[in-house]
Coordinates of C-alpha atoms and ligand atoms in Angstrom, one line a residue:
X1 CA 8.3 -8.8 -27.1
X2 CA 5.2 -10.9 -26.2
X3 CA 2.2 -8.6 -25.6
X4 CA 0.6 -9.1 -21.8
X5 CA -2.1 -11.1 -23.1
X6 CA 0.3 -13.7 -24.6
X7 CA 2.1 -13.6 -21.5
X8 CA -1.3 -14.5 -19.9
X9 CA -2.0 -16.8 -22.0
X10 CA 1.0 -18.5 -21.3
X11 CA 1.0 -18.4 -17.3
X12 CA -2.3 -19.9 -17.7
X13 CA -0.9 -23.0 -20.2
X14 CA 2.2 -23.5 -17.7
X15 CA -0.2 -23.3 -14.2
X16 CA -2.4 -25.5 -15.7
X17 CA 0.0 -28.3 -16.9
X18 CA 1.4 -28.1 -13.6
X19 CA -2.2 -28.5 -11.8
X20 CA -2.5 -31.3 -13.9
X21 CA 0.2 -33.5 -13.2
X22 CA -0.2 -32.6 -9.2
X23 CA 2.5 -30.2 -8.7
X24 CA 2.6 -28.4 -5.7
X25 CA 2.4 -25.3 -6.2
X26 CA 4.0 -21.9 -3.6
X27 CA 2.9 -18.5 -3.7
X28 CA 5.1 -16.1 -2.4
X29 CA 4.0 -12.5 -1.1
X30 CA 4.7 -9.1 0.3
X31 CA 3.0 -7.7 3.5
X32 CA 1.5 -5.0 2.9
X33 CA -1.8 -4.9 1.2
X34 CA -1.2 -4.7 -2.2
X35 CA 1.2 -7.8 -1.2
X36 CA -2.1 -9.8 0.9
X37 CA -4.4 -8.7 -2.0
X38 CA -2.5 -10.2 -4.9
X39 CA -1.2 -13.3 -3.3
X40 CA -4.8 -13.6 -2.0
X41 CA -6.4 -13.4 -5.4
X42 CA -4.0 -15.9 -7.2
X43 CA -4.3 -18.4 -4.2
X44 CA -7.8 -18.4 -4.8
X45 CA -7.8 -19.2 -8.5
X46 CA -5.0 -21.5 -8.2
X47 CA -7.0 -23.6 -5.1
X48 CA -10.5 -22.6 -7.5
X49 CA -8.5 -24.4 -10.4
X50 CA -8.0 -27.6 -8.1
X51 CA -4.0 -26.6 -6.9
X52 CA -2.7 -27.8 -4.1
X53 CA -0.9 -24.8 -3.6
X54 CA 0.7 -23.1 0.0
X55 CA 0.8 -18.8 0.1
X56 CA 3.4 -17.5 2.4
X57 CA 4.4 -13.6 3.3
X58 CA 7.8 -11.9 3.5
X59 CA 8.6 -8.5 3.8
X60 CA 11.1 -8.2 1.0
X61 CA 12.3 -10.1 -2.2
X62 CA 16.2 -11.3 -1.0
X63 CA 18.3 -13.7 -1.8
X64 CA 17.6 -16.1 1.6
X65 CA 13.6 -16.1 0.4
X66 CA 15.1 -17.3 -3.0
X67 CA 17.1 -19.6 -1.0
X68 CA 14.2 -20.7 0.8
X69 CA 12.4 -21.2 -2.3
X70 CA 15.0 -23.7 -4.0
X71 CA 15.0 -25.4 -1.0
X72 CA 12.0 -26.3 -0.6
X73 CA 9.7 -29.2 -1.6
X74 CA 7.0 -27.3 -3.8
X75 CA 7.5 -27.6 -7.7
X76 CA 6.2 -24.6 -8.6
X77 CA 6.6 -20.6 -7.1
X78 CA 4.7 -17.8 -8.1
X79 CA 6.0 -14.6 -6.3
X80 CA 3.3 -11.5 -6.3
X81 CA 4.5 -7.7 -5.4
X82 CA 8.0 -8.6 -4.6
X83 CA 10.9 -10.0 -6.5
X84 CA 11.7 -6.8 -9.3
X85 CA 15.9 -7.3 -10.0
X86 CA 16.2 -10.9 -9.1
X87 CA 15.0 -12.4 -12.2
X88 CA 18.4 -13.5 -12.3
X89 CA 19.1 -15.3 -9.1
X90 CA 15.8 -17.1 -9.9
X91 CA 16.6 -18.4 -12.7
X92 CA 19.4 -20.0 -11.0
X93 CA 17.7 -21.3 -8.3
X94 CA 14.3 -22.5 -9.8
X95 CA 14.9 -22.9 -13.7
X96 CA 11.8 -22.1 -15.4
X97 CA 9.6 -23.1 -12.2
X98 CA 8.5 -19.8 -11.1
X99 CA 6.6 -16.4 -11.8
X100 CA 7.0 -13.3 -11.0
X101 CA 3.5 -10.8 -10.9
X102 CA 4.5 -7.5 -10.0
X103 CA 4.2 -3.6 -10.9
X104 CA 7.9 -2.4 -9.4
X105 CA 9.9 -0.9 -12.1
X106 CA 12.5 -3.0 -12.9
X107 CA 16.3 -3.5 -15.2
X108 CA 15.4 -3.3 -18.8
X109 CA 17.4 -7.3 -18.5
X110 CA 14.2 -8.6 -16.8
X111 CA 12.3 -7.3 -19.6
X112 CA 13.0 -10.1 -22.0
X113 CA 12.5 -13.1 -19.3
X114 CA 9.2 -15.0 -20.0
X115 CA 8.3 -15.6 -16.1
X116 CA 8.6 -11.9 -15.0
X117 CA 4.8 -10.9 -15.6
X118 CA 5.6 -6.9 -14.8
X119 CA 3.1 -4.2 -15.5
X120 CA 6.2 -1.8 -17.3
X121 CA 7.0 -4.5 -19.7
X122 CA 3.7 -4.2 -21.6
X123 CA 3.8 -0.4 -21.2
X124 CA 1.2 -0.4 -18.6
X125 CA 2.3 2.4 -15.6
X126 CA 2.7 0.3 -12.7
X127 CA 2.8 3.1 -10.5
X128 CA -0.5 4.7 -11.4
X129 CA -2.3 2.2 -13.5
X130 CA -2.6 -1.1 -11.8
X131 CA -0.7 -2.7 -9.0
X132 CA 0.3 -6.4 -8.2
X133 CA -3.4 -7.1 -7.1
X134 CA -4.8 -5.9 -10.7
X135 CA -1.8 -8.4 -12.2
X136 CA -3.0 -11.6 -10.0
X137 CA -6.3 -10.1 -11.0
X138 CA -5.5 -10.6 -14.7
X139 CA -3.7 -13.8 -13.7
X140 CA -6.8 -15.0 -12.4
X141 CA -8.7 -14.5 -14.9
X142 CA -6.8 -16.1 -17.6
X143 CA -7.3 -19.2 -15.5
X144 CA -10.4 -19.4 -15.5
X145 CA -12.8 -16.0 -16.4
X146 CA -15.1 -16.8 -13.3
X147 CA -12.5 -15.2 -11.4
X148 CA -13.5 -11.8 -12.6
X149 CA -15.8 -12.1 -9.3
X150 CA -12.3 -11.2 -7.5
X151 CA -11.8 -7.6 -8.8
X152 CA -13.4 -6.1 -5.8
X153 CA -10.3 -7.3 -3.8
X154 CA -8.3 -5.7 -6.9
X155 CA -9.8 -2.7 -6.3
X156 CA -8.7 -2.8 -2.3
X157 CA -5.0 -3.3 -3.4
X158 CA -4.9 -0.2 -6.2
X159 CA -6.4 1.8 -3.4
X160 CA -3.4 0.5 -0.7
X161 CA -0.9 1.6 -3.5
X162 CA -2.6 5.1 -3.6
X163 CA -3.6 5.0 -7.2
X164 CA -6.5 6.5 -6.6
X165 CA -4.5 9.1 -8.5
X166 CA -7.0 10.4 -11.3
X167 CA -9.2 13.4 -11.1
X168 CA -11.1 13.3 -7.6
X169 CA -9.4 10.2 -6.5
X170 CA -10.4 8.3 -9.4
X171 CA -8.9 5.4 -10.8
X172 CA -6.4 5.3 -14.4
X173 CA -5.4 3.0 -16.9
X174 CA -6.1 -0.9 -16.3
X175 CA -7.7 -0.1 -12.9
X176 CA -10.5 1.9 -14.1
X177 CA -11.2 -1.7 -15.6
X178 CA -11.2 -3.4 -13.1
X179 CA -13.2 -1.4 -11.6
X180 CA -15.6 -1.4 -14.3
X181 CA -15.7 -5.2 -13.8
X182 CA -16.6 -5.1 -10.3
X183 CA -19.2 -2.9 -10.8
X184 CA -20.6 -4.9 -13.2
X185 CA -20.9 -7.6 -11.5
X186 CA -22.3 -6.3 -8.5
X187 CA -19.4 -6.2 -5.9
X188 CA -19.3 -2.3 -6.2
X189 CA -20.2 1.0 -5.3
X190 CA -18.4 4.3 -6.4
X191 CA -19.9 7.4 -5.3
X192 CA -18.8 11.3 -4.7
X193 CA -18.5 11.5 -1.2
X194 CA -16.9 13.6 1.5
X195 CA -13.3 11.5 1.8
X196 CA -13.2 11.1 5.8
X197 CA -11.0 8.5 7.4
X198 CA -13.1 5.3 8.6
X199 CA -16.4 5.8 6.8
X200 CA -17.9 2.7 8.4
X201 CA -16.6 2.6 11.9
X202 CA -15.1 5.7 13.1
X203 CA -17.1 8.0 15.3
X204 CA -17.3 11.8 13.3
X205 CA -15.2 13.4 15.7
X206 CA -12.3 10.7 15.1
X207 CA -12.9 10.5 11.5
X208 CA -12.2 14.0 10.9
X209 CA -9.6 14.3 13.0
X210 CA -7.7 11.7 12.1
X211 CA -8.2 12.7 8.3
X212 CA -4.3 14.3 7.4
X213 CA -5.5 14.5 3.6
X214 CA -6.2 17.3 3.6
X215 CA -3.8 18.7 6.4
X216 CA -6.2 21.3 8.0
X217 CA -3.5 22.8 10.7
X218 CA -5.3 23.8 14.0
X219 CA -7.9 20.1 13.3
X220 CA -5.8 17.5 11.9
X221 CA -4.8 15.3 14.6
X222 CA -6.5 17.4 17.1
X223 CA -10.0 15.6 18.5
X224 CA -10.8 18.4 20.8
X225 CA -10.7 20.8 17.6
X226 CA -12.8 18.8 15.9
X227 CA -15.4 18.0 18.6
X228 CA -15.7 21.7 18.9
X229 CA -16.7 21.8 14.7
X230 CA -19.2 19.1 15.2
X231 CA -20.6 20.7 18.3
X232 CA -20.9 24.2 16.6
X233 CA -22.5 22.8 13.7
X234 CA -25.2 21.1 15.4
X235 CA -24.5 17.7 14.1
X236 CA -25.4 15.0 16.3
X237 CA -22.5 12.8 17.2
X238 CA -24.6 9.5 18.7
X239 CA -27.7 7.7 17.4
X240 CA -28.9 6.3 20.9
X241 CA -25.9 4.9 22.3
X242 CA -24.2 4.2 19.2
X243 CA -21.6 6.4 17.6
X244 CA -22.4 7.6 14.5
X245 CA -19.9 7.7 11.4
X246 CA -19.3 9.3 7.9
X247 CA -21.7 6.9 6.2
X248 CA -24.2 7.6 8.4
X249 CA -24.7 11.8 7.7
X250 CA -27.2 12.8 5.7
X251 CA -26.3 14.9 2.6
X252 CA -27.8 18.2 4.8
X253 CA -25.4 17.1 7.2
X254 CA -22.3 16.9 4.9
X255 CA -22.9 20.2 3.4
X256 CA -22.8 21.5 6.9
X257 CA -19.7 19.7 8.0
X258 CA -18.1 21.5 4.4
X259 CA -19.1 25.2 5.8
X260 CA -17.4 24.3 9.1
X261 CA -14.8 23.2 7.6
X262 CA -14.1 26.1 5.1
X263 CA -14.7 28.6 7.8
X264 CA -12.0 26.6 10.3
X265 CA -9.4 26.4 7.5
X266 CA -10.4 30.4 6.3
X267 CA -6.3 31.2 6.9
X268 CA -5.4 28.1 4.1
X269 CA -5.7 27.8 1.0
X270 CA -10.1 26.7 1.5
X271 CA -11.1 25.8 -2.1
X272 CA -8.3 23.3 -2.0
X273 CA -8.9 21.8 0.6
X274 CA -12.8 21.4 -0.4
X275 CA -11.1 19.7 -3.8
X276 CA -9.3 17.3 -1.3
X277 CA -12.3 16.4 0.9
X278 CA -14.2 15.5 -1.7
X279 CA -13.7 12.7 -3.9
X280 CA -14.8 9.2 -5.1
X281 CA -15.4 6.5 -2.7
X282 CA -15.4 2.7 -2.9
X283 CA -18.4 0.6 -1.6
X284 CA -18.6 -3.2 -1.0
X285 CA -22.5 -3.4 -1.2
X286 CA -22.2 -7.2 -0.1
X287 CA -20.4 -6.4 3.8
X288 CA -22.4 -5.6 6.2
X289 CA -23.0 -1.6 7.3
X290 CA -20.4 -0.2 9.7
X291 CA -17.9 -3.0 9.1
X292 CA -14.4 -2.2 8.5
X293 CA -14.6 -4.1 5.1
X294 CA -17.5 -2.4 3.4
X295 CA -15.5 0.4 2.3
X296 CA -12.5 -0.5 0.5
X297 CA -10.3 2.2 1.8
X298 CA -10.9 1.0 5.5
X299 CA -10.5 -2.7 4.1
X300 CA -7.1 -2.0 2.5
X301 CA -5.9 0.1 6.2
X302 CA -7.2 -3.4 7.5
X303 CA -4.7 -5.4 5.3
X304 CA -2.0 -3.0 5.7
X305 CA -2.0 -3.1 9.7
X306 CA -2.2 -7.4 9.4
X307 CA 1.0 -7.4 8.0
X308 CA 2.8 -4.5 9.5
X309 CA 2.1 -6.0 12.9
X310 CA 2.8 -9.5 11.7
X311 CA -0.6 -11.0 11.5
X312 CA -1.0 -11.6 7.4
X313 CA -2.2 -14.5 7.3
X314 CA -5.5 -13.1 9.0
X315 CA -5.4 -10.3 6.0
X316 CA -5.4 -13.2 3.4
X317 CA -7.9 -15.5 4.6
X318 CA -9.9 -12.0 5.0
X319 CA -9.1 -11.3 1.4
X320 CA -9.9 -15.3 0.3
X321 CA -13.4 -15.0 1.7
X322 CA -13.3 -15.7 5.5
X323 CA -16.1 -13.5 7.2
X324 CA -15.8 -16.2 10.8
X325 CA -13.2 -15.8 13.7
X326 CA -10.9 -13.5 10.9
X327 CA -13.4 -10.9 11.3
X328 CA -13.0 -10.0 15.0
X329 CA -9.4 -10.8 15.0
X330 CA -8.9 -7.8 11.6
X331 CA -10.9 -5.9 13.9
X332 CA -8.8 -5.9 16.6
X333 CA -5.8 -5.8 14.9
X334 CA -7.1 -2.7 13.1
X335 CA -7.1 -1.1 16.6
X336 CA -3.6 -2.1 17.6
X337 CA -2.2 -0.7 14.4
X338 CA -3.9 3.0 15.1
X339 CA -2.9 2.9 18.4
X340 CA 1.1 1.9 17.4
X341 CA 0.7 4.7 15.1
X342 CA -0.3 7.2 17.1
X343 CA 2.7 6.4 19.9
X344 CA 5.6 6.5 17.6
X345 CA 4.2 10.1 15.9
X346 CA 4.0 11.4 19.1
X347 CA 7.7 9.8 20.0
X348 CA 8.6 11.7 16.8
X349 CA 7.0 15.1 17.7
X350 CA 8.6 15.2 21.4
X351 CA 12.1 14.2 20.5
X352 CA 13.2 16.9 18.1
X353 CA 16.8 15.2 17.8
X354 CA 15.3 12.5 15.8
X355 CA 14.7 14.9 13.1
X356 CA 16.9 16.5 10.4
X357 CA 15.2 20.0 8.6
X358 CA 16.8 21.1 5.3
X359 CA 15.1 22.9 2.4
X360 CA 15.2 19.6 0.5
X361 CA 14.6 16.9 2.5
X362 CA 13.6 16.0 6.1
X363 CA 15.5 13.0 7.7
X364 CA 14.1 11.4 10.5
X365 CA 16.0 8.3 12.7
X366 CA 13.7 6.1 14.1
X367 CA 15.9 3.5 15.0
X368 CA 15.1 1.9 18.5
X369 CA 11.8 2.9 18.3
X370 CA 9.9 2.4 15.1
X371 CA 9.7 -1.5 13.8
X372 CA 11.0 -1.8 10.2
X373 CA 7.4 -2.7 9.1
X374 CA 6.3 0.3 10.6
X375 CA 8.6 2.4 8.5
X376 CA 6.3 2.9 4.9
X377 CA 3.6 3.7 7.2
X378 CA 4.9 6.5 9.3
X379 CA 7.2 7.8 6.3
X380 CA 3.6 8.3 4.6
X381 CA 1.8 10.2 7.3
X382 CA 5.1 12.2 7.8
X383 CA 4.6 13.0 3.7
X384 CA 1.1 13.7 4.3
X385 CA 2.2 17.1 6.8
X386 CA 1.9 20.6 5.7
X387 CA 5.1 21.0 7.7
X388 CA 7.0 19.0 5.5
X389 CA 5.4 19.8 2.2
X390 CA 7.8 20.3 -0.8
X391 CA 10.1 17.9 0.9
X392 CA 11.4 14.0 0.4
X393 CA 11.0 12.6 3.6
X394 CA 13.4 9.9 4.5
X395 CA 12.9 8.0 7.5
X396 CA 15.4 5.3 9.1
X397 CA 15.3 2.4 11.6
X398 CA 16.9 -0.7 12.9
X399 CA 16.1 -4.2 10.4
X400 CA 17.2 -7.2 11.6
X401 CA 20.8 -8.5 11.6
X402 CA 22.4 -5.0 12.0
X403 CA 20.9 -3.7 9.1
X404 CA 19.1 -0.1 8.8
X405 CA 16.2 0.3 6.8
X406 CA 15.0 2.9 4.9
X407 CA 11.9 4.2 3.5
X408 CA 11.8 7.9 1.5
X409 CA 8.2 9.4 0.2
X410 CA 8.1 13.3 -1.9
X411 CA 5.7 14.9 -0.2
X412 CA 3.2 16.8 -0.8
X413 CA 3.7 19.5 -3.6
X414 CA 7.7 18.2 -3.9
X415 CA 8.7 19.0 -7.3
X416 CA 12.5 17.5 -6.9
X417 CA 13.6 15.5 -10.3
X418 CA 15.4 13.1 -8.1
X419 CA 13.2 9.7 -9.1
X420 CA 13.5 8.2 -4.9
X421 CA 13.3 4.3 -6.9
X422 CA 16.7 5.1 -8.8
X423 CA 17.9 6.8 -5.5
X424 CA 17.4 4.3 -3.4
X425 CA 18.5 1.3 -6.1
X426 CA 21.5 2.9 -7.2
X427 CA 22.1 4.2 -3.5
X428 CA 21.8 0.8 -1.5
X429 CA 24.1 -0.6 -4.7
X430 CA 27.0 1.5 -3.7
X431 CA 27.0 0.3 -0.8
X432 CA 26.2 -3.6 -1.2
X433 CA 22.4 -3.0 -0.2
X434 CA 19.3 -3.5 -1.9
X435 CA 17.0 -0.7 -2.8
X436 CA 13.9 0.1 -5.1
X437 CA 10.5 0.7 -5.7
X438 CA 8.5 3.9 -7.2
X439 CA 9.0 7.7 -8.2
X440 CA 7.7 9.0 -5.3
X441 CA 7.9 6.3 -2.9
X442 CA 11.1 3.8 -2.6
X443 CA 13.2 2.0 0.1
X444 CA 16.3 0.4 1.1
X445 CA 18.1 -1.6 3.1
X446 CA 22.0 -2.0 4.0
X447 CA 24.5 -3.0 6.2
X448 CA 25.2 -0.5 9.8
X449 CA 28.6 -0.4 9.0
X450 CA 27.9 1.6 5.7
X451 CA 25.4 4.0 7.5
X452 CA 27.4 7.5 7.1
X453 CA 28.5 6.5 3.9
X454 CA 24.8 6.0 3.4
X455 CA 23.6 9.0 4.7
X456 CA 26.3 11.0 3.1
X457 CA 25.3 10.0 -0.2
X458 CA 21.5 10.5 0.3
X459 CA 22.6 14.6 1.4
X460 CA 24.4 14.7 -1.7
X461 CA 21.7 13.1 -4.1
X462 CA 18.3 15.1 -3.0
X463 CA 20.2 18.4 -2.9
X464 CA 21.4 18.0 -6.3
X465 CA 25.6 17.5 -5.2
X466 CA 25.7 14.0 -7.4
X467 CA 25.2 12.6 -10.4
X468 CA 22.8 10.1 -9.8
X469 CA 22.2 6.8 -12.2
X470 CA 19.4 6.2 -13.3
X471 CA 19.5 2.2 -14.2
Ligands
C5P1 O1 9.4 0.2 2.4 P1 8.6 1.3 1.8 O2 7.2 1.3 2.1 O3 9.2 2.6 2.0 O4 8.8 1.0 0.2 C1 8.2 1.9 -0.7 C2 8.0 1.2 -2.0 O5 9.3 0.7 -2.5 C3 7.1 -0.1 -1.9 O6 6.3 -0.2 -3.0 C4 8.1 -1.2 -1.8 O7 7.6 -2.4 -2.3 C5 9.3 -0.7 -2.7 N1 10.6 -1.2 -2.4 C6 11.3 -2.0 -3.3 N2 12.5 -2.5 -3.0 C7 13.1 -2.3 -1.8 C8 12.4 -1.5 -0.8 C9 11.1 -1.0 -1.1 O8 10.8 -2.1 -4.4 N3 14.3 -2.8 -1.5

């Protein structure tokens, strides 16, 4: 088995025999951030390298996108975040004219095909140790080592993934690299900070409210609660007329807002929650103070919301460089995205039907309501709830062409064996759908007509009735 590095090596001979006999060249890309991150990064090398080369976003890997693909005029198609399983039906389609970057687990087939670049084949964790934006990131580099001055956009897609998953939200594994790299060159800042929602552009009594990790029952989600804290604490909340946000306290300040805090939560668990709040944070040094991109959690919330409302391209040319018109449009669409959010939780907290309670698992239908791009999104923030901690939440709603889509996340503290990836692959299988993705975060998609049979089978699975398969 080639190591990555050969692997690299040879993406980079391939790409760059193609660039040099003028071959069009396709990138193909997920929506989500990790998907605009990675198809961002190798667009820019490959256009860097002198491509001519397209980039393109769909929401899932399937056999009309491969369809698509053979169909079309481009000679080349590199596909980033998307495409685990269907080495196969590529191979068919495109011969030897395609890539595939990605960190998705996939078939132990796929492991011995030359143009499927996957994280897991090289025995890198693709779930915690880098993500398709650190493989476009490597990518990149082989091209042409210049391209290291990309791998503070790599960082923005490990953080969209959640692999801040080391001690204090720290990085692991080939992402502590990269961010190594971008320290090095300048592009970043880590720090130990207080770990509010919106550093940059929140106002305080927002930020902390809106921060669900930690869950702090009685302030989470409630701005009057949290207006009170601020207000008791004697923390200003303006400077003149302008709001002021995380970035802007002082360390006094911070030390105050911790107190409040650990006197609010006294009923909880406090010292956990003080090990939540506090944690590592990522800086862009270069964007300017109190804009959504400076810190690279609020830039990868940016890139999610682009493409869950259908806007990507505006997260790619964000991601490529573009600091004009794509600024105010990311801004707005930033605000769009929080405000969707907000409606469909509360649409979910007033109409109790929609939701199924066992000890295992909460189900939740969100079909006429919730868009299917919306579902990783809300099935998150649902995982993110004290209510439903210990649980797999698995969430529902209408995709297009009478299919049903679902997304499932273990939540906090669920210590289930049931891997959701296998669940939701082996699942959607059964019943001529497709499914996949991570441990502890998968989804699926099938047919209407095979929704109780569906359902059945999920019951069955996550309270431990069936023998599951693990392929
Ligand atoms: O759609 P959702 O956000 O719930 O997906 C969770 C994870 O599972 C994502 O990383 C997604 O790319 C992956 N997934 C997959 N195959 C599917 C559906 C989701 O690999 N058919």
């Amino acid at each position: 088995m080639p190591s990555f590095d050969q692997h690299l090596t040879n993406f980079n001979n391939t790409i760059s025999d193609h660039i040099k006999s003028n071959k069009d060249i396709c990138v193909v890309t997920h929506i989500d951030c990790d998907g605009l991150t990675s198809g961002a990064i190798i667009t820019k090398a490959l256009i860097r390298a002198g491509a001519k080369v397209t980039v393109r976003t769909t929401k899932e890997m399937s056999q009309a996108v491969i369809r698509n693909m053979q169909s079309d005029s481009r000679d080349f198609h590199i596909v980033t975040d998307l495409g685990g399983g269907f080495a196969k039906q590529m191979d068919e389609a495109l011969g030897q004219n395609w890539f595939i970057l990605d960190h998705h687990e996939i078939p132990q087939e796929e492991h011995d095909n030359n143009c499927v670049i996957n994280a897991w084949k090289y025995g890198i964790n693709g779930g915690t140790e880098i993500c398709a934006g650190g493989m476009a990131f490597f990518a990149a580099k082989a091209l042409d080592k210049r391209n290291s001055d990309l791998a503070p956009i790599a960082v923005v897609s490990a953080l969209g993934d959640r692999q801040d998953q080391g001690e204090k939200k720290s990085f692991l594994g080939k992402n502590l690299e990269i961010v190594e790299e971008a320290k090095n060159i300048g592009g970043l800042q880590v720090d130990m900070d207080l770990l509010l929602v919106g550093r940059e552009t929140r106002p305080l009594i927002d930020a902390l409210a809106f921060t669900s990790q930690p869950f702090i029952e009685g302030l989470t989600w409630n701005r009057d609660a949290s207006l009170a804290l601020f207000k008791s604490s004697g923390i200003e909340l303006k400077d003149g007329g302008r709001w002021r946000t995380p970035s802007d306290l002082t360390e006094d300040e911070k030390r105050t807002i911790i107190e409040s805090i650990t006197k609010f939560a006294s009923s909880q668990n406090a010292s956990q929650i003080m090990e939540e709040l506090i944690g590592h944070t990522y800086t862009f040094p270069a964007e300017e103070r109190r804009s959504f991109l400076r810190d690279a959690r609020e830039f990868s919330t940016m890139l999610n919301s682009c493409g869950r409302i259908g806007r990507s391209g505006v997260g790619i040319a964000i991601c490529m460089g573009d600091r004009n018109k794509m600024l105010q449009e990311g801004e707005n669409i930033l605000l769009e995205y929080r405000k969707l959010i907000r409606d469909y939780m509360n649409i979910l907290t007033n109409e109790r039907w929609r939701i199924s309670d066992t000890a295992k698992c909460v189900m939740v239908n969100g079909e006429g309501i919730i868009p299917e791009t919306m579902t990783g999104t809300i099935s998150s923030l649902l995982a993110g709830s004290p209510k439903n901690a210990g649980k797999i939440i698995i969430l529902r709603t209408n995709g297009e062409e009478n299919t049903i889509k679902f997304s499932s996340r273990k939540s906090i503290g669920c210590k289930t064996e049931v891997n959701l990836s296998a669940l939701m692959k082996s699942g959607a299988e059964k019943f001529n759908g497709i499914g996949g993705g991570h441990d502890a975060a998968a989804g699926a998609k099938i047919t209407k007509d095979k929704l109780d049979g569906f359902l059945d089978y999920l019951e069955d699975s996550v309270n431990g009735n069936h023998n599951q398969n693990n392929n």
